[in-house]
Structure formats: C-alpha cells, structure tokens
Short mmCIF file of C-alpha atoms and ligand atoms in Angstrom, two decimals:
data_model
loop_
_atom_site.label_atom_id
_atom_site.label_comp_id
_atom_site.label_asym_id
_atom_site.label_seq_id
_atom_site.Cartn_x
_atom_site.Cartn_y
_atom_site.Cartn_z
CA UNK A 160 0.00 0.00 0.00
CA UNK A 161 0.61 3.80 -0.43
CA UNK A 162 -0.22 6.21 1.15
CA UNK A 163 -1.96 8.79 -1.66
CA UNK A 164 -1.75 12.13 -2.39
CA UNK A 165 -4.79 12.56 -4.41
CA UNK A 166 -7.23 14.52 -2.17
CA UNK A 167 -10.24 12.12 -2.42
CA UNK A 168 -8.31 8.65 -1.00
CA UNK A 169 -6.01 7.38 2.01
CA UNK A 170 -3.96 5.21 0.02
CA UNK A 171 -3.58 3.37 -3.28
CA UNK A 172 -3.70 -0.14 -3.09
CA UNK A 173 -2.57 -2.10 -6.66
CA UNK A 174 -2.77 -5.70 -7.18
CA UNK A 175 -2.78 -4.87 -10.96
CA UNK A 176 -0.41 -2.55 -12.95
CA UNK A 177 -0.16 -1.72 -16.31
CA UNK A 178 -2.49 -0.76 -18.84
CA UNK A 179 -3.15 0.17 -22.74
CA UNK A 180 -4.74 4.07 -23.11
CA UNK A 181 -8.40 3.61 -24.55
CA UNK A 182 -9.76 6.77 -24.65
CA UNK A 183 -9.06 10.67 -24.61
CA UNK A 184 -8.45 10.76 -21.14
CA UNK A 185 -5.83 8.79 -21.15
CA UNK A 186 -3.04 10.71 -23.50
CA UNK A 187 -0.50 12.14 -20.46
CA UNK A 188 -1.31 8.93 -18.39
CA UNK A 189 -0.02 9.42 -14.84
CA UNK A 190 0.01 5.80 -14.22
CA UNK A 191 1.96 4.98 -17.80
CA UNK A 192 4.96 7.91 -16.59
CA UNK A 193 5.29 6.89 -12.98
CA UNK A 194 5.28 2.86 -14.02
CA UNK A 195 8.61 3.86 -16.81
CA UNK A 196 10.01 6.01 -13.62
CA UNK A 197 9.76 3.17 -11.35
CA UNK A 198 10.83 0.83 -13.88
CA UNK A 199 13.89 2.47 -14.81
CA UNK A 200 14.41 2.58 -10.86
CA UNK A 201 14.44 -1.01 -10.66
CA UNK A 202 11.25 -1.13 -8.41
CA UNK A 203 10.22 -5.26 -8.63
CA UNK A 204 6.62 -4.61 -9.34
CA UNK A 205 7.16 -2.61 -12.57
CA UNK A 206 9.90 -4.57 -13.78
CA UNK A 207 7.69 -4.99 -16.99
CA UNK A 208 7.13 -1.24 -16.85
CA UNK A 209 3.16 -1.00 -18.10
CA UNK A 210 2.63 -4.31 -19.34
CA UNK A 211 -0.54 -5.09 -17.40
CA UNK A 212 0.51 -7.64 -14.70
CA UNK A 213 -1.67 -8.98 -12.16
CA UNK A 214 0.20 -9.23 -8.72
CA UNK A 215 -1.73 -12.30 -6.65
CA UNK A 216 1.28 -11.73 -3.80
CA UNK A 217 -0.59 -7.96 -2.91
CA UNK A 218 -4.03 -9.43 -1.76
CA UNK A 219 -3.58 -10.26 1.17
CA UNK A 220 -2.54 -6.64 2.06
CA UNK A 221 -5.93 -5.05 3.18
CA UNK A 222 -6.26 -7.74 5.69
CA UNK A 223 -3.22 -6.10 7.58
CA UNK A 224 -4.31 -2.55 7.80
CA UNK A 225 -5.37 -2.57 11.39
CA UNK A 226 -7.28 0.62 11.20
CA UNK A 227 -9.91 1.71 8.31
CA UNK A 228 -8.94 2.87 5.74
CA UNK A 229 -10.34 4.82 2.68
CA UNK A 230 -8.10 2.83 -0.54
CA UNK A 231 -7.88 3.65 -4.21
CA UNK A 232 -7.66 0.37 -5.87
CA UNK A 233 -5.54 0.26 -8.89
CA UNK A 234 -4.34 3.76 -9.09
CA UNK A 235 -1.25 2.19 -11.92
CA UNK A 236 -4.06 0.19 -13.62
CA UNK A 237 -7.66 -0.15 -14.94
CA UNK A 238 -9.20 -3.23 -12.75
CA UNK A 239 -11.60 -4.27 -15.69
CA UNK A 240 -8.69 -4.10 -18.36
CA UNK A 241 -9.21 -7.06 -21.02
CA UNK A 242 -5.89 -8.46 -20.16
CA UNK A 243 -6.76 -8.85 -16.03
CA UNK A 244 -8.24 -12.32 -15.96
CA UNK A 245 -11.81 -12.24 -14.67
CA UNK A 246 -10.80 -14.87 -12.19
CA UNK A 247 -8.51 -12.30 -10.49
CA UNK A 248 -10.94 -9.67 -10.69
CA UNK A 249 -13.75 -11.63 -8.53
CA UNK A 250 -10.57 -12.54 -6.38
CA UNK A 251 -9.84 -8.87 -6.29
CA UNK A 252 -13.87 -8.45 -4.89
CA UNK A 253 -13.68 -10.95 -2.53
CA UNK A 254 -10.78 -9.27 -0.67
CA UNK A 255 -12.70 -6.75 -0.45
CA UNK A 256 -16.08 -7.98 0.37
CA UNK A 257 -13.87 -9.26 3.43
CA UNK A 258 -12.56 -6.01 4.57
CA UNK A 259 -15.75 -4.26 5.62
CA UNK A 260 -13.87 -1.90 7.47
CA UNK A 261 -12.16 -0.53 4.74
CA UNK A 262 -13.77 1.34 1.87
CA UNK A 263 -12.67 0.45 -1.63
CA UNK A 264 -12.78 2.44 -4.14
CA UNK A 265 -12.67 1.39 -7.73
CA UNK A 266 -12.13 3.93 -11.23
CA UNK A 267 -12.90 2.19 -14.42
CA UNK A 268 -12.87 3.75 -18.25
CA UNK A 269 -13.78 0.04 -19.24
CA UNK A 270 -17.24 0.05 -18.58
CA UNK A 271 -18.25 -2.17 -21.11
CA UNK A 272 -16.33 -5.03 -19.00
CA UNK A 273 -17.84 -3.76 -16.02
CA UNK A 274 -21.17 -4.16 -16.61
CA UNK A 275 -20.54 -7.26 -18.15
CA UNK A 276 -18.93 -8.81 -15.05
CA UNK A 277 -20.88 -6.88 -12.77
CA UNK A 278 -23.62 -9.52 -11.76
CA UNK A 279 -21.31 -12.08 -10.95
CA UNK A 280 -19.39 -9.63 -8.18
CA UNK A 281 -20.70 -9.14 -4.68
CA UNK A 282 -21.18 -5.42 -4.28
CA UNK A 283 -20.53 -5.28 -1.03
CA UNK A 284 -21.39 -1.77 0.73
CA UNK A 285 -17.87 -0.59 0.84
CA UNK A 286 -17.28 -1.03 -2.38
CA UNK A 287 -17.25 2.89 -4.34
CA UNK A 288 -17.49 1.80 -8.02
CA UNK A 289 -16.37 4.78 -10.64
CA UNK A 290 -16.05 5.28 -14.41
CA UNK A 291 -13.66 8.24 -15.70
CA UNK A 292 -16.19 10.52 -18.20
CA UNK A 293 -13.45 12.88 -19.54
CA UNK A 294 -15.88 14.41 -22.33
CA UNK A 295 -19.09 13.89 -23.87
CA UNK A 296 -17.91 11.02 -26.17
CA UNK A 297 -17.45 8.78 -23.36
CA UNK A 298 -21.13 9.65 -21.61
CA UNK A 299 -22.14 6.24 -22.63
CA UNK A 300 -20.07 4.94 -19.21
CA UNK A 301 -22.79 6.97 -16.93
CA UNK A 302 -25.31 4.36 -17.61
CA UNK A 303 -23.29 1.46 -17.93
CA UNK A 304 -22.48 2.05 -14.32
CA UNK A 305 -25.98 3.19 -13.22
CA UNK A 306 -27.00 -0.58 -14.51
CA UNK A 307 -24.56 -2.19 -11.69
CA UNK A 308 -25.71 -3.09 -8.30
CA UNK A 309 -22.76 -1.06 -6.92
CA UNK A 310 -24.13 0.82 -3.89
CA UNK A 311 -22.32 4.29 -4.33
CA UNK A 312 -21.46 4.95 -7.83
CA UNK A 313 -19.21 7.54 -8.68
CA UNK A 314 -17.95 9.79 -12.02
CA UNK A 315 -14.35 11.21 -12.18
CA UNK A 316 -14.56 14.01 -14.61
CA UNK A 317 -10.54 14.06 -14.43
CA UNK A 318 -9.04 15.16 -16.69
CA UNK A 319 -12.48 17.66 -18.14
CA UNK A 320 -12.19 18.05 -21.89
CA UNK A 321 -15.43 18.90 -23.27
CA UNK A 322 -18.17 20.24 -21.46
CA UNK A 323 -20.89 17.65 -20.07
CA UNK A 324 -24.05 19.77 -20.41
CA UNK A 325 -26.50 16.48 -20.03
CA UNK A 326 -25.30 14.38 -17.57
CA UNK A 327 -28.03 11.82 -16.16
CA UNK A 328 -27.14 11.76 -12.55
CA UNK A 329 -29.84 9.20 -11.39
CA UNK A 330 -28.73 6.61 -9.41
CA UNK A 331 -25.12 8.37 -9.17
CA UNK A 332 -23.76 9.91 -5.82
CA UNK A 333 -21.02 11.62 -6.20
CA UNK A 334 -18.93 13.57 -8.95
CA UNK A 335 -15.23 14.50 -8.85
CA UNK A 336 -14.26 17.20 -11.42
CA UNK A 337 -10.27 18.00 -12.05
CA UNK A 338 -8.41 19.71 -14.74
CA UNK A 339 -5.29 17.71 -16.39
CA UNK A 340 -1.43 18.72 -15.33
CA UNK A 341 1.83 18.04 -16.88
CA UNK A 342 4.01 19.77 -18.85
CA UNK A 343 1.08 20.05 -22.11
CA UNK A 344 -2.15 19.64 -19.96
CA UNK A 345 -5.56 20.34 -22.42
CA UNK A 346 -7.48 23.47 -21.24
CA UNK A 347 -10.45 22.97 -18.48
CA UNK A 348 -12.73 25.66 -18.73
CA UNK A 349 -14.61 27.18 -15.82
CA UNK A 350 -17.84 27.13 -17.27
CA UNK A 351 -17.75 23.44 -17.53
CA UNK A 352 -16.87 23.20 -13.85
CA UNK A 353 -19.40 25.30 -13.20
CA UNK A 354 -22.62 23.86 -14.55
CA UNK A 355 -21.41 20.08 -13.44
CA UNK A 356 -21.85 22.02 -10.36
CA UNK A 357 -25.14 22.99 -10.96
CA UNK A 358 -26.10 19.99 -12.26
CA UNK A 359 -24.78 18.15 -9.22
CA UNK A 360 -26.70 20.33 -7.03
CA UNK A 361 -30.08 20.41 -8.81
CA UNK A 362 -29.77 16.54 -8.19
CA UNK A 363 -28.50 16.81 -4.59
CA UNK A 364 -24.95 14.78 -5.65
CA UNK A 365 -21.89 15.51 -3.71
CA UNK A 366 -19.62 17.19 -6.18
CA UNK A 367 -15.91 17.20 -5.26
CA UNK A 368 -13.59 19.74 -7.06
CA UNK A 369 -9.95 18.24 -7.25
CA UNK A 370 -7.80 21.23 -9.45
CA UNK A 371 -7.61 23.54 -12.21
CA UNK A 372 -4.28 21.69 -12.77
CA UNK A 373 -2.42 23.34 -15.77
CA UNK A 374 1.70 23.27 -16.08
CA UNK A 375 1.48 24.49 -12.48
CA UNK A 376 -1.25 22.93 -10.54
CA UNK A 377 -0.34 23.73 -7.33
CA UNK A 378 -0.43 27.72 -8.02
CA UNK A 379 -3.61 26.88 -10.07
CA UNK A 380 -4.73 25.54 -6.96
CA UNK A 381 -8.43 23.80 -6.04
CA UNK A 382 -11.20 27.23 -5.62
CA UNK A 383 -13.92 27.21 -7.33
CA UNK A 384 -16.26 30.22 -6.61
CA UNK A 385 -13.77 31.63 -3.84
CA UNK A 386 -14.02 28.35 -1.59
CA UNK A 387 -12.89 24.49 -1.78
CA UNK A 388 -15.48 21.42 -2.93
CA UNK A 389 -14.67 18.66 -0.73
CA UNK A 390 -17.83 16.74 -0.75
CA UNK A 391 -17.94 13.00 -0.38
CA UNK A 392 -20.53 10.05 0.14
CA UNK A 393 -20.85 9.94 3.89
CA UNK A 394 -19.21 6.58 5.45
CA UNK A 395 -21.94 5.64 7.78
CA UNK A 396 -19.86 3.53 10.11
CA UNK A 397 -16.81 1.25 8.93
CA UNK A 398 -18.58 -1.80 7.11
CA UNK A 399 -21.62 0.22 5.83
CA UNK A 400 -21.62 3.37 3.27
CA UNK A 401 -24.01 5.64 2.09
CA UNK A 402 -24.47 8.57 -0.68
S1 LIG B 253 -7.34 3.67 -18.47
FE1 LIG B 253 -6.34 4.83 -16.82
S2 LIG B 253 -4.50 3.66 -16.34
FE2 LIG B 253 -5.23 2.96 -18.34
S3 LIG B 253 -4.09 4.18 -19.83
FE3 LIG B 253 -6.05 5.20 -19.44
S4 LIG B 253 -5.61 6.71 -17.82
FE4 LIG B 253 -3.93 5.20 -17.85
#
C-alpha cells in the first residue's frame, strides 16, 4: 500500500499494474509515466514497466491494515482491463467484500467489461465503483455504471475536456471534477466546472472539485467560486456506506 496524495483517497492499493490508453483521457497517463520512472528505478513490481501484470502476492494486504482505511484500488491500472483475468478480478472483490472496514474504491474507463462482469461480483457496501467521463464522447459509461448493483457509484470528470451539459445523474452519488497537469495539460474551462456544479446540485450529488491543474497545478490551486469542494458520500460507520 501507499499512502496517496490525491485529495479524495487514504492510500492506493494495486494488485494490478499496467495498462493500454483507450480513450481521450488517457493521453498524459499518470500511471503509464510513474510505471517507466519506477521501472527504470528497478522497483520489482514494474519490472515490466506498463505491461498489465496482475500481482496475486498484494491481496492479502488489506487484511493487515489494522485501522480503516479509505483505498484507491488500482491507481497504476484499470481493474476491468481485457488483459486482467476475470478470475482475479472476482478474487480482487472478494478481498474486499472481506474487509468491511475498509472502503474500496474502484475507477474504471472500461465500462463495457464492467457491466458485463458486474452480476457475478458481490457489491458489497464498501465497495465505491467509478467510471472516468473525460468528455461527452465517453457519456455512454454513466449508464453502464448506473445498470450495476454497486451501492455508491461515482464519475471522475478528471481530466475535463469537453463540457458535459446532459449528464443523467440518477442513481449516481457523487462527482469528482479535475483539470489535467503536466508539462502540455488540455485546457479545463470554468464554465464546464461550473454547470457540473449545478447539475450536481439540482440533483442533490456531492460534487468534489480536485484542481484547475495546468503546467502548475499547485499555483492553479483547487477554488472554485472563492471556496474548496470537498464533498464526499458519507461513510456511515466502517462496514456500511451511504451517498
Ligand atoms: S485507463 Fe487509466 S491507467 Fe489505463 S491508460 Fe487510461 S488513464 Fe492510464
């Protein structure tokens, strides 16, 4: 495990890495640039730098965090990837359908498999499933997810490309909305933040604001109408969660 500096997690927890881009979204790939870095460091785990590798030795880990914890599963990955064998996917669940106490959550752009798959998982009630909607080309993955049994359901608009005028928020809980960084990040524009805000509100959905990002994200920094978004489903009590 790591612990994670993205602002809506605790830690990252990866018993996959690697991954092929599929969409828009995934041009500057975070995960593709820090698997080459720790590749060429001679870190064990990437020694096939993005290949997608499934890593059976790292789930047993969640079973040795004594206290709970909040965990972003597959931050170097996509869990529903072709390549991940379905077998270790539903081994993947069942780790986590053991660790009520923790709260899992899982980011998808492959929501085709998802749904798929989805009714032979056990969606336990810590289990946060996602899908990444980085424009409106992708909008498809909103329902795909709203037709799982997952009980909090969750859109990362990360990096925002394209406005998202007509998002169908039924059945979804929360939204988190970021602008890409690096060194040639695409433009996010405000009024794209601004009525996934309003659209989030109008349909009483937490809304999280990550960044502007840009070459400089820190300086950018997170404000959106003079204050910080921080909104999150509410974790009733460790073992149960609710929007
Ligand atoms: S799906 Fe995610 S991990 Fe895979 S290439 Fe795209 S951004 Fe990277």
């Amino acid at each position: 495990m790591t612990a994670s500096s993205i602002e809506w997690t605790e830690l990252t927890w990866n018993p996959t890495t690697g991954c092929t881009k599929y969409s828009s979204g995934c041009k500057y790939c975070y995960a593709e640039i820090m698997s080459k870095r720790l590749n060429a460091m001679g870190v064990e785990k990437y020694k096939d730098a993005f290949q997608v590798r499934i890593h059976p030795n790292q789930l047993l880990l969640p079973y040795t965090w004594k206290s709970p914890k909040i965990v972003f599963v597959n931050s170097m990955s996509d869990l529903f990837h072709e390549e991940v064998p379905a077998d270790f996917i539903m081994q993947v669940f069942a780790v986590m359908n053991k660790n009520p106490k923790h709260v899992f959550q899982i980011l998808t752009k492959r929501a085709e498999r998802l749904l798929k798959m989805a009714p032979e998982l056990k969606w336990t009630e810590n289990i946060w499933m996602g899908v990444s909607v980085e424009d409106s080309s992708v909008i498809h993955r909103v329902d795909k997810l709203r037709d799982t049994r997952a009980h909090i359901k969750f859109l990362s608009c990360e990096p925002l490309l394209g406005p998202l005028p007509a998002l169908n928020l039924q059945g979804i809980h929360w939204v988190i909305v970021g602008g890409e960084s690096g060194s040639r990040p695409r433009p996010m524009k405000e009024d794209w933040v601004l009525d996934i805000h309003k659209q989030c509100e109008e349909h009483g959905v937490k809304f999280f604001f990550k960044q502007w990002g840009g070459r400089n994200k820190k300086a950018a920094g997170r404000l959106l109408n003079g204050r910080t978004y921080d909104d999150m489903p509410v974790i009733l009590a460790r073992g149960s969660a609710a929007a």
